Short mmCIF file of C-alpha atoms in Angstrom, two decimals:
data_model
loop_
_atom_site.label_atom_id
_atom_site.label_comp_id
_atom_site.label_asym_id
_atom_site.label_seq_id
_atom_site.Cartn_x
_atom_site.Cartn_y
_atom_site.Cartn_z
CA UNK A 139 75.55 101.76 98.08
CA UNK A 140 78.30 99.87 97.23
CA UNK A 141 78.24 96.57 95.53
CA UNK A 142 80.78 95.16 98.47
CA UNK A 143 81.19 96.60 101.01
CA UNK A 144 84.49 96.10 103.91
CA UNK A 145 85.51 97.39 107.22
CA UNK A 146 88.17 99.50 106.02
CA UNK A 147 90.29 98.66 109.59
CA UNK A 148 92.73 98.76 110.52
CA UNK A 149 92.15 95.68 112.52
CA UNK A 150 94.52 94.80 115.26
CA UNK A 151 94.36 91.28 117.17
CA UNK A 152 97.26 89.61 119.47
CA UNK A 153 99.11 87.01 118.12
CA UNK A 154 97.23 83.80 119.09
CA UNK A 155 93.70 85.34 118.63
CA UNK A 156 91.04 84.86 116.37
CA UNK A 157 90.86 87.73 113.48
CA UNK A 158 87.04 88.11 111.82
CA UNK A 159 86.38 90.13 108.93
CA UNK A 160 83.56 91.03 107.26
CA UNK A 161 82.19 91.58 104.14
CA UNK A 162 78.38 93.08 102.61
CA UNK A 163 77.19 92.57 99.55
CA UNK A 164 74.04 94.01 96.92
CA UNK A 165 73.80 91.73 94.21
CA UNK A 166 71.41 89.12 95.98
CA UNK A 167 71.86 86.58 92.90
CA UNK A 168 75.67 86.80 93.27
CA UNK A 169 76.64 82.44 93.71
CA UNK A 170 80.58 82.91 94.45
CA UNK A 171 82.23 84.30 96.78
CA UNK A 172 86.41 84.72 97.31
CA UNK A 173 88.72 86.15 100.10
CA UNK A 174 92.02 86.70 98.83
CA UNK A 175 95.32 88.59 100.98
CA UNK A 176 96.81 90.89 99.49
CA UNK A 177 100.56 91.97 101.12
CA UNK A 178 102.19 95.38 100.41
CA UNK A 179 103.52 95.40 97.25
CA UNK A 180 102.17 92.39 95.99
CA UNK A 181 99.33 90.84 93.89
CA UNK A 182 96.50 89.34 95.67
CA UNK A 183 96.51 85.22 96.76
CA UNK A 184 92.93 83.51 96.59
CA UNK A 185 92.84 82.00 100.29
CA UNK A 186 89.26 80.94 100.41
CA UNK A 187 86.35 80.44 98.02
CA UNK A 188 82.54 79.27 99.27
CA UNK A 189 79.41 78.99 96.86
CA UNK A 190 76.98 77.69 99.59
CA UNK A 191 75.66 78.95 102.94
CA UNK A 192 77.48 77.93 105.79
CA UNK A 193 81.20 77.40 107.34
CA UNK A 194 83.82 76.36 104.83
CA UNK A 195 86.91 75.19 106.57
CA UNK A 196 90.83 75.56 105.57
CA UNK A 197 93.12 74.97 108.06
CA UNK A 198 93.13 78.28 110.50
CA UNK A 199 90.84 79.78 107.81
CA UNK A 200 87.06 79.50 108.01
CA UNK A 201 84.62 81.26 105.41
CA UNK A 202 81.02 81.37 106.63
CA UNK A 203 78.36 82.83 103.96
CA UNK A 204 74.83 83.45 104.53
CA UNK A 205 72.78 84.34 101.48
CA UNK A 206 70.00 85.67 103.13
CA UNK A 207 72.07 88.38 104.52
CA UNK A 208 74.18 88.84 101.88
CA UNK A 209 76.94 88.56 104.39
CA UNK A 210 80.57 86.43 103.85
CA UNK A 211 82.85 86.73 106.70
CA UNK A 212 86.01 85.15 107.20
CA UNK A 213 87.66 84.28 110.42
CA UNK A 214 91.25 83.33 110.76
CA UNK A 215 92.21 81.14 113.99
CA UNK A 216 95.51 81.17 115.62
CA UNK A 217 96.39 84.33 114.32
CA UNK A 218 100.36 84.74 113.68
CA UNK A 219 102.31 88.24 112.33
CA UNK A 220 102.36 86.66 108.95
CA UNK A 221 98.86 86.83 108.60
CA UNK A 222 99.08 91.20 109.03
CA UNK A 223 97.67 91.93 105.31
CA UNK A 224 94.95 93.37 103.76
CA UNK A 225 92.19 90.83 103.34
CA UNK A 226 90.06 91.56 100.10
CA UNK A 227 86.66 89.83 99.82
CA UNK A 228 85.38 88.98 96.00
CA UNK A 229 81.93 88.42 94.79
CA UNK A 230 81.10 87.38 91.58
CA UNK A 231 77.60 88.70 90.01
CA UNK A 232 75.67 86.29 88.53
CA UNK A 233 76.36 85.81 85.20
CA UNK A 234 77.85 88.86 84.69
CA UNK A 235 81.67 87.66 83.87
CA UNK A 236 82.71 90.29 86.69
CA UNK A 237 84.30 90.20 90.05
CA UNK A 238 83.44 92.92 92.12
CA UNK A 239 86.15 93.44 95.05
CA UNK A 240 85.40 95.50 98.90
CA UNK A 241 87.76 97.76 99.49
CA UNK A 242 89.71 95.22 101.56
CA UNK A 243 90.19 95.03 105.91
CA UNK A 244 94.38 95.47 106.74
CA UNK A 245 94.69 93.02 109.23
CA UNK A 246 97.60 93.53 112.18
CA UNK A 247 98.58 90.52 114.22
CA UNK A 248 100.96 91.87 117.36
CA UNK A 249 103.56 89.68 118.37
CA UNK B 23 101.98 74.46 86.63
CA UNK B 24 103.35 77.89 85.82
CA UNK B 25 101.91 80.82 87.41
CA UNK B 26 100.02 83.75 85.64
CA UNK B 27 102.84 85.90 84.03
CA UNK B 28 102.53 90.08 83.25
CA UNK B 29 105.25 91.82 80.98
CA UNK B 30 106.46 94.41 82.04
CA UNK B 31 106.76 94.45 85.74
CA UNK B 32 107.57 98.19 85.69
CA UNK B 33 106.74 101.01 83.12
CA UNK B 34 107.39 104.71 83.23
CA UNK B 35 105.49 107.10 80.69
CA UNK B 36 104.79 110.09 80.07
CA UNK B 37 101.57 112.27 79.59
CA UNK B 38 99.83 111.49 76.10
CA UNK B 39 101.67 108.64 75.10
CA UNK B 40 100.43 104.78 75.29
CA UNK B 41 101.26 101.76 76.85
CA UNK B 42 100.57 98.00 76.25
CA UNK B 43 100.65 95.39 78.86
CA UNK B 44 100.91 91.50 78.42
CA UNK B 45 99.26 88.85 79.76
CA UNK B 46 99.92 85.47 80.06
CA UNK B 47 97.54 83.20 81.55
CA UNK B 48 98.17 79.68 83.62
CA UNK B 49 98.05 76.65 81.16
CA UNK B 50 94.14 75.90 80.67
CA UNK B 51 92.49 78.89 81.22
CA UNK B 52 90.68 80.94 78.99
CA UNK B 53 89.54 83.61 80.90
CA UNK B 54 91.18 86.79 81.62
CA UNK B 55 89.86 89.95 83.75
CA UNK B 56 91.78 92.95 84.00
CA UNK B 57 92.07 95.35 86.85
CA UNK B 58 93.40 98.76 87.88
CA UNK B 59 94.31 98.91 91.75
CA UNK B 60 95.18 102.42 93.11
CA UNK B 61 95.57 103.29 96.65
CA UNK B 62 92.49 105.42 96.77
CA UNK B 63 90.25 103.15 94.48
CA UNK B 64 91.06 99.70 95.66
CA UNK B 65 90.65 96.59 92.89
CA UNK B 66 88.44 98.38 89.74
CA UNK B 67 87.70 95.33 87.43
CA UNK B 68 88.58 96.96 83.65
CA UNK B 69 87.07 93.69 81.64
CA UNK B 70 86.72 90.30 81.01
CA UNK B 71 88.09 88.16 78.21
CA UNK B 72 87.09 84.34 77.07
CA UNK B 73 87.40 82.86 73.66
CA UNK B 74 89.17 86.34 72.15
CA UNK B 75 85.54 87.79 73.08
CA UNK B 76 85.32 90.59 75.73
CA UNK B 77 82.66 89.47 77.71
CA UNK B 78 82.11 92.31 80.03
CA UNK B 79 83.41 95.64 80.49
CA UNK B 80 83.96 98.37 83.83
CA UNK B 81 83.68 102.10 84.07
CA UNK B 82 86.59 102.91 82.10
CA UNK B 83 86.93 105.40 79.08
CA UNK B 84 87.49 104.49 76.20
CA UNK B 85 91.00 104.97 76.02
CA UNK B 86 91.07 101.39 77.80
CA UNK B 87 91.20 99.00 75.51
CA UNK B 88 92.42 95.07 75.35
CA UNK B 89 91.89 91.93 73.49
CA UNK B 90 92.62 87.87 73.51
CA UNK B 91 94.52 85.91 71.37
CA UNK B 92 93.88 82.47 70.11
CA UNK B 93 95.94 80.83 72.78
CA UNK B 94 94.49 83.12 75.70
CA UNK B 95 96.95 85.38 75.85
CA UNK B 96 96.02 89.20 76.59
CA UNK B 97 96.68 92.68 76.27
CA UNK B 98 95.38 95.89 77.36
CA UNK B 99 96.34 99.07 75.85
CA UNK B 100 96.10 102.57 77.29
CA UNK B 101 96.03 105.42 75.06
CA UNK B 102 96.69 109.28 75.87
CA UNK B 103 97.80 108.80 79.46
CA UNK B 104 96.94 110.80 81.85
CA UNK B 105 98.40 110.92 85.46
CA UNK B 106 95.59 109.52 86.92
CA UNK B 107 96.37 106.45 84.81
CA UNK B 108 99.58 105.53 87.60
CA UNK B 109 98.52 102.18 88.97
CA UNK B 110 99.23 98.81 89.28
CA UNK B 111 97.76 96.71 86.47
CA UNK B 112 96.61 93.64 87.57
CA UNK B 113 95.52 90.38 85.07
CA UNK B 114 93.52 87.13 86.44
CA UNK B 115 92.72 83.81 84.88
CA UNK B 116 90.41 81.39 85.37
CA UNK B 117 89.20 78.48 84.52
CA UNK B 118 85.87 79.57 83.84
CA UNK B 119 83.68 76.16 85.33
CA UNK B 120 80.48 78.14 85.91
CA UNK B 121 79.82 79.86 89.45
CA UNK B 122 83.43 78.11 90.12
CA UNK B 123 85.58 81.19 88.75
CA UNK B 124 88.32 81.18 91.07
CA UNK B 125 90.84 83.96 89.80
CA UNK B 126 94.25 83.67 90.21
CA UNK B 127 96.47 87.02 89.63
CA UNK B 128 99.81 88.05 87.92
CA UNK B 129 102.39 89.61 90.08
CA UNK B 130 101.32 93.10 88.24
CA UNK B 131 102.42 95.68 86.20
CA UNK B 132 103.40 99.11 87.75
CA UNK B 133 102.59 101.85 85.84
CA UNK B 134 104.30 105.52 86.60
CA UNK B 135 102.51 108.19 84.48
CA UNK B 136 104.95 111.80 84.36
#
C-alpha cells in the first residue's frame, strides 16, 4: 500500500464548478497535511495546509481532513481554466523529518 | 522575502560523471528536503537537512549524497550517473515550527543524463 495515495485523473469539471480531490493516507500518526499545484514545467506552490480535523477555508479553496479516516480532500469552488494543474497532496509522518507526496490528481477546468 | 533559489536551472551530463546542485534556502529557514520528481515516479523525497545534520534519508543509493552549511545552504551530489538519474531536482525549506513544516520549493534543477 502506498503511504499516499491520489486519484491519478485526469479530472475534468466545467468552468464554474466545484473540483474535489482526494487524497488516502497510512501513517495514522501523520499531524500535517499540505496540497500544493504543481503546473507543467514548474515547481510545486503550497496552496493549503490543515493540522486538525475539519474544513479549513482559503478563498475558493477548502481543505477538509478527517483523521479517523485518514482522508484529506480538497475542494476548489468556482473553478476557472487557471486552476487546470496537477494537485499534489503532502503528508508529513510524525516525527519523521519527511514529506511523503500522492502521486498528484491533473485537474482540467473547460472553458 | 526572497524566494528559495537552485543553481543550475539546467544541467546536461553524461553517463559516469557527477553533478552537484545548490541550494539556497528563504531567509530563516533551516531546513532543507531534497527531492527527485520524474514523470513515472512522481515527488521521491531524497533527505532532509537541519542544523548541517541530515535528519532523514529516502530510498536512494548511495551515490546520493548532500550536506548543509552553516548558513543553511545545501547541496546534493550525484556520483556515477546513470540515465535513470534524468529528473528534475527539486529543494524545499522550511521553517521547521514542529507539525507546522510548511515547505516551500525552488524553481528546480533539470537534470539530462546522455
Amino acid at each position: 500500500q502506498k503511504e499516499v495515495e491520489q486519484n491519478s485523473g485526469p479530472l475534468s469539471v466545467p468552468e464554474g464548478a466545484i473540483a474535489s480531490l482526494n487524497c488516502t493516507y497510512s501513517d495514522r500518526g501523520s499531524q500535517s497535511f499540505f496540497w500544493y499545484r504543481q503546473y507543467s514545467g514548474k515547481s510545486p506552490e503550497l496552496i493549503m495546509s490543515i493540522y486538525s480535523n475539519g474544513d479549513k477555508e482559503d478563498g475558493r479553496f477548502t481543505a477538509q481532513l478527517n483523521k479517523a479516516s485518514q482522508y484529506v480532500s480538497l475542494l476548489i469552488r468556482d473553478s476557472q481554466p487557471s486552476d487546470s494543474a496537477t494537485y499534489l497532496c503532502a503528508v508529513n509522518l510524525y516525527l519523521g523529518f519527511k514529506t511523503i507526496f500522492g502521486a498528484g490528481t491533473r485537474l482540467f477546468v473547460k472553458a | 522575502k526572497a524566494g528559495v533559489t537552485q543553481t543550475p536551472r539546467y544541467l546536461i551530463k553524461t553517463r559516469g560523471q557527477q553533478v552537484t546542485l545548490s541550494c539556497s534556502p528563504i531567509s530563516g529557514h533551516r531546513s532543507v528536503s531534497w527531492y527527485q520528481q520524474t514523470p513515472g515516479q512522481g515527488l521521491q523525497f531524497l533527505f532532509e537537512y537541519f542544523s548541517e545534520t541530515q535528519r532523514n534519508k529516502g530510498n536512494f543509493p548511495g551515490r546520493f549524497s548532500g550536506r548543509q552549511f552553516s548558513n543553511s545552504r545545501s547541496e546534493m551530489n550525484v556520483s556515477t550517473l546513470e540515465l535513470g538519474d534524468s529528473a528534475l531536482y527539486l529543494c524545499a525549506s522550511s521553517m521547521d515550527r514542529g507539525i507546522y513544516n510548511e515547505q516551500f520549493f525552488g524553481p528546480g534543477t533539470r537534470l539530462t543524463v546522455l
